Amino acid sequence: MKELKSIYEHIDESIKRNGTLDSRFNLDDYINGESIPIFELGLGDNIASMVEEHETNKRLLKLIIDIVLNLDEDTLLDDLRRVDMYFSTKDAQEDRVIYTIDEMIQFIIENVENIDEELLYRFALILMTKSRQIEAVKLGIAIFGTADFSDNDEIIAVLMKLALCEEFTFFVDIAVSTLKNANDIRFILAKKLKGWGKIMVVRSLVPTSDTIKEWLITSGVDNDIAYSKIALEVAEKIHLAEVLKRDRLTEDEFSGICKIIEGLIITHPNFVIDRLYDNYMEILTDFLRKLEGFKYNIEFLKVALLISVHLTNKAENTDDEINMLLYISKLFAEGEVFEILCDKVKNGSVEEVIICTSILNYYANMELYDEVYARFKEKPFELSFCLGYLMGRKEARDKIIMLLENGVDENKITKNVEPVMTYSDDYYENLKNAIFVLSPFQFKGIKIIVAGLKCKVMGPRDSALSILEEWMEETNLPIEEFPKEIYDALLELKDQEVIKDFKERINHLLNINEDLTKYKEPEILYKRERVVNIQGDIESLFEEKIIYRGLDYYEANMVYSCNKAEDKYTAFVQGASFINEYEVNIYCDGQGNIQKMECNCPYEQNCKHEYATLMCIKEKYYGKKKK
């Protein structure tokens, strides 16, 4: 595909096509040619911003100082290349602008008389709009933190577009902080963001109007990371106790409040809400009273369960807390709630069934075993969280475990383990959950444990090692006396494992002494994107308009010379003009999972030529005939 000139242009193109940044936008894919982000966008800087002490990068600071003191009209692009070259070297891979930003801004302020300010901000704009290096773009944004550009709509527009990519939101938030319209900018961004960027912006947002306050109530904590990361800030901004005193709340408002309460509860294992608020019992009492009007919603009932669980887990309870526990217990004992649970178990989503099972597991007086078992049989692996409830009947345990083991996907088991925390693939999360709920049942679900030990993703391997450590401590048996399948899988993993901590745990289980002090593990990746199989949901990779255009190309026989060589399919697709053609390469692994797609047409995202090629591959190699 044709390379874009800069990160900004890449972002701008996506915004023009979609009205905002495409939900599938992948900055790492653009920069490195791989869909393997080491961290979620913005996570690295978010973590670094919370660290009170960090060393300034003297080498980077020296480069910046040298450039800003010697700015020249004719060398601005050369200065851009110097910065890009700096960040493109291996030595600068750990050099983050966030570690230098404070001293850099301080230097500019203190030496303003020796710096050509007009050239400085032109240089910063060039960094923001022309660079292909992530940290260089951040550097340009940070420099604008020393300027008042309140009336410069062009600069504000550039910054807001960059901020939609959550790797840059934190820096834009800092850059606009002194502007007279900073809060308006933050509010616009907060409504468009979903991840760490939203968390950062909402922390800075001031509820200066009823509109902002109402939005904070309904949507302030809603993000793709965790409610707990922002719940306290939002609760304080909206004055949670006052909101709960309102005569009436809409369902949207109560939904937002539920997320805030949930975030306050799960922020810390020791029931953090009672440490944050002297009047926490009043807040929870008002919340539960409001819940009476919304108990038809299983998501809302889940929050009542969380309150009950966390109160029960306290070392001691006050009389008021005991009364609250009784109140919640009575709420769940109502016939109306029982009917709601029964309906959701039979007809609800997987997530709703899991919530219902959690409630049923906690309040044993409600009996819906047969209904839960019927849903579990349909999707045992997806509903593995129901296992704890279902295993309550000893006579049914073997049958239930067999159903769960039948859900193991042999194609997902591998000898090639990876330093990847997780995939955007539900199977691996389900496997990890299945291992977790097997913990109380020694030597049950052996196939599940073995699948975890052989899993390429770190999460299931971690869970499998944890359960073996737990079982060894409980049984006081050496690993050699565990089921042979487990022992053999552990021996195999010993030779494959790449994570140092995991290697040490395996050695401990096997009673092996090995000096790993000098062992250097590979870089741990945060996640890989969801795997799409060439025979599966390929439509999820494309925009809707591209699917229709690609289908037209496929049905018009515009794909020709489609061939396979090892892990790559190569095809040639006729362009809109008869004399034009485009080369498409589709890379897959041994199971047919798409690893990468390339086309030399000018379209920057997955294109119609790639979709048409995938359809042709399905027909030629998998017998999927045209309709």
XYZ file of C-alpha atoms in Angstrom:
627
model
C 0.000 0.000 0.000
C 1.075 3.602 -0.541
C 2.838 5.034 2.502
C 1.413 8.127 4.161
C 3.677 11.098 4.712
C 2.999 11.430 8.429
C 1.138 10.087 11.433
C -1.119 13.134 11.399
C -2.160 12.551 7.795
C -2.895 8.923 8.649
C -5.159 10.066 11.492
C -6.732 12.824 9.389
C -7.597 10.406 6.571
C -9.385 8.081 9.006
C -11.350 10.978 10.492
C -12.409 12.195 7.040
C -13.694 8.741 6.116
C -15.468 7.967 9.389
C -16.374 11.301 10.981
C -14.117 10.366 13.893
C -11.177 8.035 14.326
C -12.037 4.546 13.054
C -12.580 2.089 15.914
C -10.114 -0.265 14.180
C -7.438 2.447 13.921
C -4.073 0.983 14.849
C -1.173 3.370 15.235
C 1.320 0.576 15.770
C 0.202 -1.109 12.557
C 0.988 2.080 10.638
C 4.377 2.716 12.226
C 5.759 -0.813 12.423
C 3.739 -2.706 9.866
C 2.450 -5.041 12.575
C -0.767 -5.200 14.587
C 1.065 -5.895 17.842
C 0.777 -2.946 20.257
C 3.068 -3.343 23.253
C 0.641 -1.290 25.340
C -2.836 0.009 24.816
C -2.669 3.476 23.310
C -1.817 5.962 26.036
C -1.141 3.370 28.737
C 2.629 3.856 28.818
C 2.424 7.621 29.357
C -0.467 7.215 31.782
C 1.690 4.955 33.961
C 4.704 7.248 33.624
C 2.627 10.314 34.592
C 1.762 8.664 37.913
C 5.389 8.021 38.819
C 6.504 10.881 41.008
C 10.190 10.576 40.214
C 11.813 9.779 36.905
C 15.108 10.766 35.369
C 15.102 13.412 32.667
C 16.457 12.144 29.386
C 19.516 14.391 29.138
C 20.405 13.253 25.625
C 16.978 14.141 24.243
C 16.888 17.409 26.184
C 20.284 18.373 24.741
C 19.011 17.736 21.200
C 15.900 19.864 21.768
C 17.854 22.722 23.306
C 20.319 22.709 20.417
C 17.474 22.865 17.888
C 15.358 25.579 19.565
C 18.348 27.865 20.130
C 19.401 27.597 16.483
C 16.102 27.677 14.634
C 16.353 28.871 11.058
C 13.732 29.360 8.367
C 15.695 27.268 5.890
C 16.483 24.327 8.185
C 13.140 23.531 9.856
C 12.652 20.390 7.761
C 16.241 19.378 8.486
C 15.482 19.778 12.194
C 12.435 17.560 11.730
C 14.639 14.908 10.137
C 17.096 15.180 13.040
C 14.317 14.499 15.543
C 12.836 11.672 13.447
C 16.281 10.137 13.029
C 16.870 10.338 16.769
C 13.655 8.474 17.631
C 14.165 5.905 14.867
C 17.402 4.538 16.350
C 17.470 1.487 18.615
C 19.229 3.504 21.335
C 16.202 5.812 21.602
C 13.524 3.117 21.909
C 13.101 3.818 25.642
C 13.412 7.614 25.283
C 9.929 8.924 26.036
C 9.096 12.604 25.727
C 7.138 12.456 28.982
C 10.415 12.078 30.894
C 11.730 15.313 29.347
C 8.662 17.499 28.979
C 8.931 19.413 32.288
C 12.547 20.503 31.840
C 12.003 21.246 28.152
C 9.074 23.592 28.844
C 10.969 25.172 31.725
C 13.957 25.823 29.463
C 11.783 27.440 26.769
C 10.107 29.703 29.327
C 13.385 30.740 30.933
C 15.125 31.381 27.598
C 12.270 32.962 25.675
C 14.425 36.008 24.847
C 16.935 33.796 23.034
C 14.365 31.816 21.038
C 12.513 32.882 17.889
C 8.992 32.095 19.067
C 7.420 32.239 15.615
C 9.923 29.698 14.273
C 9.576 27.595 17.441
C 5.832 27.108 16.948
C 6.222 26.587 13.204
C 8.730 23.856 14.047
C 6.309 22.360 16.589
C 3.540 22.348 13.961
C 5.867 20.584 11.521
C 6.644 17.942 14.147
C 2.932 17.388 14.781
C 1.861 17.211 11.146
C 4.899 15.864 9.253
C 6.635 13.388 11.538
C 6.343 9.609 11.277
C 7.707 9.074 14.813
C 5.253 8.854 17.709
C 7.498 10.555 20.256
C 8.365 13.335 17.796
C 4.665 14.152 17.435
C 4.378 14.284 21.232
C 7.346 16.649 21.306
C 5.592 19.043 18.928
C 2.407 18.937 21.006
C 4.361 19.549 24.210
C 6.040 22.659 22.768
C 2.615 24.188 22.148
C 2.068 23.908 25.880
C 4.148 27.090 26.191
C 1.947 29.123 23.816
C -1.428 30.841 23.929
C -3.168 29.746 20.747
C -6.750 30.219 21.994
C -7.739 32.090 18.818
C -5.903 29.843 16.385
C -8.559 27.438 15.127
C -6.102 25.688 12.813
C -3.783 24.651 15.656
C -6.698 23.619 17.866
C -8.126 21.469 15.058
C -4.770 19.719 14.549
C -4.415 19.061 18.270
C -7.969 17.733 18.617
C -7.477 15.339 15.704
C -4.251 14.066 17.241
C -5.973 13.734 20.620
C -8.473 11.279 19.138
C -5.548 8.873 18.898
C -5.200 8.099 22.592
C -1.420 7.854 22.419
C -1.432 11.668 22.146
C -4.405 12.660 24.351
C -2.331 13.171 27.496
C -0.011 15.634 25.741
C -2.864 17.536 24.107
C -4.563 17.782 27.504
C -1.406 19.440 28.859
C -0.979 21.687 25.812
C -4.497 23.161 26.028
C -4.492 23.511 29.813
C -3.796 27.276 29.793
C -6.283 28.148 27.056
C -9.429 30.048 27.903
C -11.503 27.430 26.071
C -9.607 24.417 27.489
C -12.690 22.969 29.199
C -14.764 23.161 26.003
C -12.018 21.300 24.110
C -11.793 18.644 26.815
C -15.546 18.114 26.836
C -15.619 17.587 23.059
C -12.759 15.096 23.316
C -14.211 13.271 26.328
C -17.348 12.429 24.332
C -15.299 10.946 21.485
C -12.705 8.943 23.429
C -13.055 5.488 24.972
C -9.729 4.403 26.514
C -6.886 5.899 28.531
C -7.323 9.163 26.668
C -10.854 9.548 28.016
C -9.650 8.806 31.542
C -6.999 11.526 31.292
C -9.343 14.142 29.803
C -12.195 13.493 32.255
C -9.772 13.887 35.150
C -9.084 17.413 33.888
C -12.680 18.240 32.939
C -14.488 20.750 35.153
C -18.312 20.467 35.454
C -18.911 24.162 34.687
C -22.421 23.594 33.307
C -25.437 21.379 33.863
C -24.783 19.803 30.456
C -21.290 18.661 31.452
C -22.471 17.461 34.850
C -25.320 15.472 33.304
C -22.926 13.882 30.809
C -20.562 12.959 33.642
C -23.447 11.249 35.447
C -24.578 9.195 32.454
C -21.283 8.604 30.632
C -18.354 9.898 32.659
C -16.890 6.550 33.769
C -17.939 4.544 30.723
C -14.727 3.458 28.982
C -12.946 0.433 27.531
C -10.443 0.114 30.393
C -12.145 -0.104 33.795
C -14.654 2.000 35.696
C -12.346 1.922 38.710
C -9.707 4.039 36.952
C -11.922 7.092 36.968
C -14.878 6.425 39.291
C -13.599 8.474 42.242
C -12.922 11.583 40.130
C -16.364 11.450 38.525
C -18.129 10.772 41.839
C -16.565 13.909 43.298
C -17.245 16.060 40.234
C -20.967 15.228 40.177
C -21.360 15.224 43.997
C -22.651 11.655 44.029
C -24.430 11.921 47.385
C -26.463 14.905 46.127
C -27.402 13.208 42.855
C -28.733 10.179 44.741
C -31.029 12.501 46.706
C -32.898 13.523 43.548
C -36.582 12.663 43.492
C -36.256 10.980 40.133
C -33.456 9.496 38.053
C -33.717 8.385 34.440
C -32.519 4.901 33.510
C -29.481 6.403 31.748
C -28.611 8.381 34.875
C -29.010 5.358 37.127
C -26.945 3.237 34.731
C -24.118 5.786 34.994
C -24.406 5.808 38.791
C -24.236 1.987 38.853
C -20.955 2.134 36.975
C -19.614 4.748 39.383
C -20.585 2.656 42.431
C -19.094 -0.455 40.831
C -15.880 1.429 40.116
C -15.684 2.699 43.708
C -16.160 -0.823 45.054
C -13.631 -2.616 42.855
C -10.935 0.072 43.055
C -9.470 -1.675 46.088
C -10.120 -5.099 47.616
C -10.836 -3.619 51.033
C -14.133 -1.912 50.136
C -12.625 1.428 49.272
C -15.904 3.360 49.298
C -16.066 3.286 53.103
C -12.558 4.767 53.263
C -13.387 7.552 50.842
C -16.688 8.754 52.245
C -17.673 9.312 55.863
C -21.301 9.086 54.724
C -20.781 5.944 52.605
C -23.691 4.125 54.275
C -26.011 6.973 53.378
C -24.765 6.858 49.766
C -25.282 3.092 49.527
C -28.682 3.262 51.235
C -29.903 5.912 48.796
C -28.504 3.875 45.919
C -30.367 0.726 46.990
C -33.590 2.660 47.423
C -33.273 3.962 43.880
C -32.512 0.399 42.711
C -36.046 -0.611 43.742
C -37.317 1.202 40.661
C -34.784 -0.413 38.310
C -34.492 -3.994 39.559
C -35.697 -5.334 36.205
C -32.169 -4.673 34.874
C -29.762 -7.501 35.697
C -26.730 -5.192 35.277
C -28.092 -3.004 38.069
C -28.757 -5.988 40.335
C -25.119 -6.995 39.853
C -24.044 -3.842 41.698
C -26.217 -4.777 44.684
C -24.487 -8.167 44.695
C -21.060 -6.458 44.639
C -22.044 -4.348 47.645
C -23.179 -7.465 49.505
C -20.003 -9.412 48.683
C -17.709 -6.608 49.760
C -19.573 -5.971 52.995
C -19.467 -9.693 53.777
C -15.708 -9.796 53.151
C -14.997 -7.114 55.747
C -13.358 -8.378 58.929
C -16.115 -6.782 61.009
C -19.455 -5.228 60.192
C -21.276 -2.383 61.890
C -24.945 -2.747 62.760
C -25.822 -0.554 59.777
C -23.812 -2.796 57.444
C -25.514 -5.911 58.804
C -28.910 -4.305 58.232
C -27.859 -3.452 54.668
C -26.840 -7.071 54.044
C -30.274 -8.190 55.245
C -31.938 -5.599 53.035
C -30.072 -6.830 49.918
C -30.805 -10.455 50.800
C -34.508 -9.619 51.062
C -34.339 -7.809 47.713
C -32.982 -10.919 45.974
C -35.515 -13.143 47.733
C -38.435 -11.307 46.108
C -40.478 -13.304 43.632
C -40.183 -10.499 41.076
C -36.363 -10.651 41.100
C -36.456 -14.457 40.920
C -38.609 -14.260 37.776
C -36.161 -11.790 36.251
C -33.248 -14.147 36.974
C -35.162 -17.101 35.561
C -35.917 -15.249 32.321
C -32.313 -14.081 31.871
C -30.911 -17.562 32.506
C -33.207 -18.971 29.822
C -33.108 -16.173 27.265
C -30.376 -13.679 28.208
C -26.923 -13.086 26.765
C -23.831 -14.957 27.950
C -22.909 -11.954 30.118
C -26.380 -11.882 31.692
C -26.292 -15.625 32.427
C -22.923 -15.184 34.163
C -24.332 -12.365 36.337
C -27.391 -14.461 37.187
C -25.215 -17.432 38.133
C -23.112 -15.218 40.407
C -26.267 -14.121 42.208
C -27.596 -17.701 42.431
C -24.237 -18.910 43.727
C -24.290 -16.285 46.473
C -27.940 -16.681 47.458
C -28.360 -20.450 47.648
C -32.055 -20.220 48.538
C -32.880 -19.583 44.870
C -32.962 -22.789 42.778
C -32.422 -22.526 39.029
C -29.962 -25.388 38.586
C -31.718 -27.086 35.667
C -32.129 -23.808 33.798
C -28.441 -22.861 34.237
C -27.363 -26.372 33.194
C -29.463 -26.149 30.023
C -27.703 -22.910 28.996
C -24.301 -24.288 30.026
C -24.748 -27.261 27.687
C -25.198 -24.879 24.746
C -21.897 -23.027 25.274
C -19.908 -24.673 28.100
C -16.650 -22.910 27.334
C -18.213 -19.448 27.129
C -20.200 -20.122 30.306
C -17.356 -21.660 32.301
C -18.049 -19.118 35.076
C -21.226 -21.098 35.768
C -19.077 -24.067 36.771
C -18.819 -23.088 40.426
C -22.596 -23.054 40.721
C -23.160 -26.260 38.747
C -20.450 -28.241 40.523
C -22.469 -27.871 43.713
C -24.133 -31.153 42.769
C -21.482 -33.823 43.216
C -23.333 -36.403 41.158
C -23.235 -34.136 38.087
C -19.580 -33.041 38.257
C -18.083 -35.562 35.823
C -20.764 -34.840 33.229
C -20.241 -31.092 33.567
C -16.433 -31.363 33.304
C -16.786 -33.521 30.190
C -18.946 -30.852 28.550
C -16.353 -28.224 29.398
C -13.464 -30.322 28.093
C -15.301 -30.851 24.818
C -14.966 -27.099 24.287
C -11.157 -27.260 24.082
C -10.044 -26.187 20.606
C -7.176 -28.449 19.554
C -6.158 -25.897 16.903
C -5.432 -23.360 19.660
C -3.002 -25.686 21.457
C 0.592 -25.041 20.407
C 4.193 -25.772 21.302
C 5.165 -22.217 20.382
C 4.373 -20.196 23.500
C 4.604 -16.413 23.206
C 5.283 -13.443 25.512
C 1.801 -12.070 24.837
C -0.466 -11.170 27.760
C -3.687 -11.632 25.838
C -5.292 -11.794 22.415
C -8.442 -9.970 21.398
C -9.903 -13.450 21.089
C -12.584 -14.702 23.469
C -11.289 -18.281 23.408
C -8.186 -17.488 25.443
C -10.134 -15.477 28.005
C -12.646 -18.327 28.314
C -9.817 -20.838 28.788
C -8.316 -18.719 31.555
C -11.711 -18.444 33.260
C -12.311 -22.195 32.956
C -8.998 -22.935 34.690
C -9.763 -20.403 37.415
C -13.124 -21.954 38.349
C -11.611 -25.457 38.456
C -9.424 -24.443 41.396
C -11.590 -25.983 44.193
C -11.923 -29.315 42.360
C -8.613 -31.166 42.588
C -7.606 -33.118 39.484
C -10.858 -32.327 37.694
C -10.737 -30.929 34.174
C -7.271 -32.290 33.359
C -7.720 -31.548 29.650
C -8.466 -27.912 30.487
C -5.314 -27.581 32.625
C -3.175 -29.172 29.907
C -4.651 -26.796 27.316
C -3.647 -23.897 29.571
C -0.081 -25.196 29.893
C 0.160 -25.537 26.109
C -1.457 -22.182 25.351
C 0.654 -19.635 23.479
C -0.913 -16.778 25.464
C 0.429 -15.873 28.927
C -2.938 -15.591 30.727
C -4.015 -19.261 30.518
C -0.438 -20.452 31.206
C -0.327 -18.283 34.318
C -3.692 -19.657 35.511
C -2.620 -23.252 34.842
C 0.615 -22.816 36.821
C -1.313 -21.153 39.660
C -3.776 -24.020 39.968
C -0.940 -26.582 39.993
C 0.842 -24.621 42.731
C -2.394 -24.517 44.713
C -3.105 -28.227 44.278
C 0.468 -29.153 45.228
C 0.199 -27.156 48.450
C -3.219 -28.631 49.299
C -2.367 -32.270 48.526
C 1.305 -32.187 49.583
C 1.993 -34.440 46.590
C 5.037 -34.112 44.305
C 4.235 -33.151 40.732
C 5.296 -36.636 39.568
C 2.216 -38.049 41.319
C -0.146 -35.661 39.525
C -2.016 -37.041 36.484
C 0.504 -38.035 33.813
C -0.993 -35.669 31.204
C -0.283 -32.694 33.473
C 3.236 -33.828 34.321
C 4.127 -34.413 30.648
C 2.685 -31.037 29.598
C 4.660 -29.278 32.344
C 7.906 -30.959 31.221
C 7.175 -29.881 27.658
C 6.466 -26.312 28.777
C 9.764 -26.169 30.659
C 11.625 -26.329 27.337
C 9.302 -23.854 25.623
C 8.613 -21.156 28.232
C 10.091 -17.687 27.584
C 8.800 -15.676 30.575
C 11.354 -15.632 33.388
C 8.810 -15.706 36.229
C 6.997 -18.625 34.605
C 10.288 -20.501 34.110
C 11.081 -20.083 37.809
C 7.632 -21.360 38.812
C 7.938 -24.376 36.507
C 11.336 -25.194 38.011
C 9.867 -24.939 41.502
C 7.015 -27.309 40.599
C 9.484 -29.775 39.072
C 11.972 -29.307 41.938
C 14.719 -28.223 39.520
C 17.532 -25.850 40.433
C 18.442 -23.549 37.560
C 20.304 -20.248 37.664
C 18.180 -17.733 35.767
C 19.810 -14.556 37.096
C 21.273 -13.750 33.676
C 18.242 -14.905 31.685
C 16.773 -12.096 29.581
C 13.193 -12.653 28.567
C 11.798 -11.240 25.305
C 9.706 -8.096 25.341
C 6.252 -8.787 26.769
C 3.491 -7.613 24.460
C 0.253 -6.253 25.848
C -1.981 -7.982 23.321
C -2.447 -9.221 19.812
C -5.479 -8.322 17.792
C -8.396 -10.701 17.436
C -7.519 -13.521 15.060
C -9.718 -13.772 11.971
C -9.710 -17.052 10.063
C -9.796 -16.918 6.293
C -12.919 -19.097 6.396
C -14.488 -17.049 9.183
C -15.784 -13.531 9.770
C -13.616 -11.690 7.228
C -16.257 -8.941 7.013
C -15.161 -7.683 10.434
C -11.891 -6.542 8.811
C -13.540 -4.167 6.352
C -15.731 -1.083 6.221
C -19.239 -1.802 4.944
C -18.801 0.197 1.738
C -15.578 -1.702 0.989
C -17.354 -5.057 1.367
C -19.938 -4.118 -1.281
C -17.288 -2.808 -3.685
C -15.076 -5.835 -3.130
C -18.018 -8.149 -3.729
C -18.667 -6.402 -7.054
C -15.024 -6.956 -8.073
C -15.189 -10.615 -7.069
C -18.457 -11.314 -8.913
C -17.174 -9.489 -12.017
C -14.178 -11.873 -12.111
C -11.698 -9.026 -11.643
C -9.457 -11.233 -9.467
C -7.123 -13.401 -11.502
C -3.951 -15.464 -11.055
C -4.696 -16.239 -7.405
C -2.068 -18.671 -6.092
C -0.759 -19.989 -2.791
C 2.892 -20.365 -1.783
C 3.453 -21.687 1.756
C 1.898 -19.099 4.093
C 1.064 -16.489 1.434
C -1.704 -16.078 -1.133
C -0.891 -13.767 -4.046
C -3.485 -12.405 -6.439
C -3.730 -9.735 -9.098
C -6.868 -7.604 -9.231
C -7.932 -5.432 -12.139
C -8.377 -1.780 -11.271
C -11.229 0.511 -12.247
C -9.358 1.106 -15.488
C -8.679 -1.967 -17.608
C -4.999 -1.117 -17.966
C -4.454 -0.947 -14.169
C -3.945 -3.879 -11.830
C -3.050 -4.261 -8.165
C -1.055 -6.962 -6.404
C -2.580 -8.386 -3.226
C -0.727 -10.561 -0.712
C -2.599 -12.337 2.104
C -0.439 -13.980 4.801
C -1.912 -16.770 6.953
C -0.632 -19.169 9.589
C -0.988 -22.957 9.437
C -4.582 -22.824 10.685
C -5.707 -20.282 8.093
C -5.670 -17.324 10.515
C -4.985 -14.080 8.682
C -1.710 -12.530 9.841
C -1.302 -9.640 7.413
C -2.814 -8.207 4.209
C -1.061 -6.029 1.643
C -2.215 -4.254 -1.510
C -0.291 -1.688 -3.557
C -3.369 0.440 -4.239
C -3.528 3.949 -2.684
C -6.275 3.078 -0.128
C -4.731 3.224 3.352
C -7.005 0.726 5.140
C -8.126 -2.764 4.197
C -9.343 -2.338 0.632
C -11.846 -3.759 -1.866
C -9.071 -5.597 -3.737
C -8.153 -7.480 -0.543
C -11.786 -8.356 0.148
C -12.282 -9.593 -3.431
C -9.110 -11.677 -3.097
C -10.317 -13.275 0.139
C -13.574 -14.219 -1.567
C -11.594 -15.730 -4.438
C -9.413 -17.707 -1.990
C -12.528 -19.074 -0.304
C -13.857 -20.240 -3.653
C -10.618 -21.710 -5.017
C -9.161 -23.319 -1.906
C -12.143 -23.927 0.374
C -14.938 -24.697 -2.076
C -17.080 -21.671 -1.245
C -18.883 -21.175 -4.548
C -20.317 -17.903 -5.755
C -23.966 -17.381 -5.033
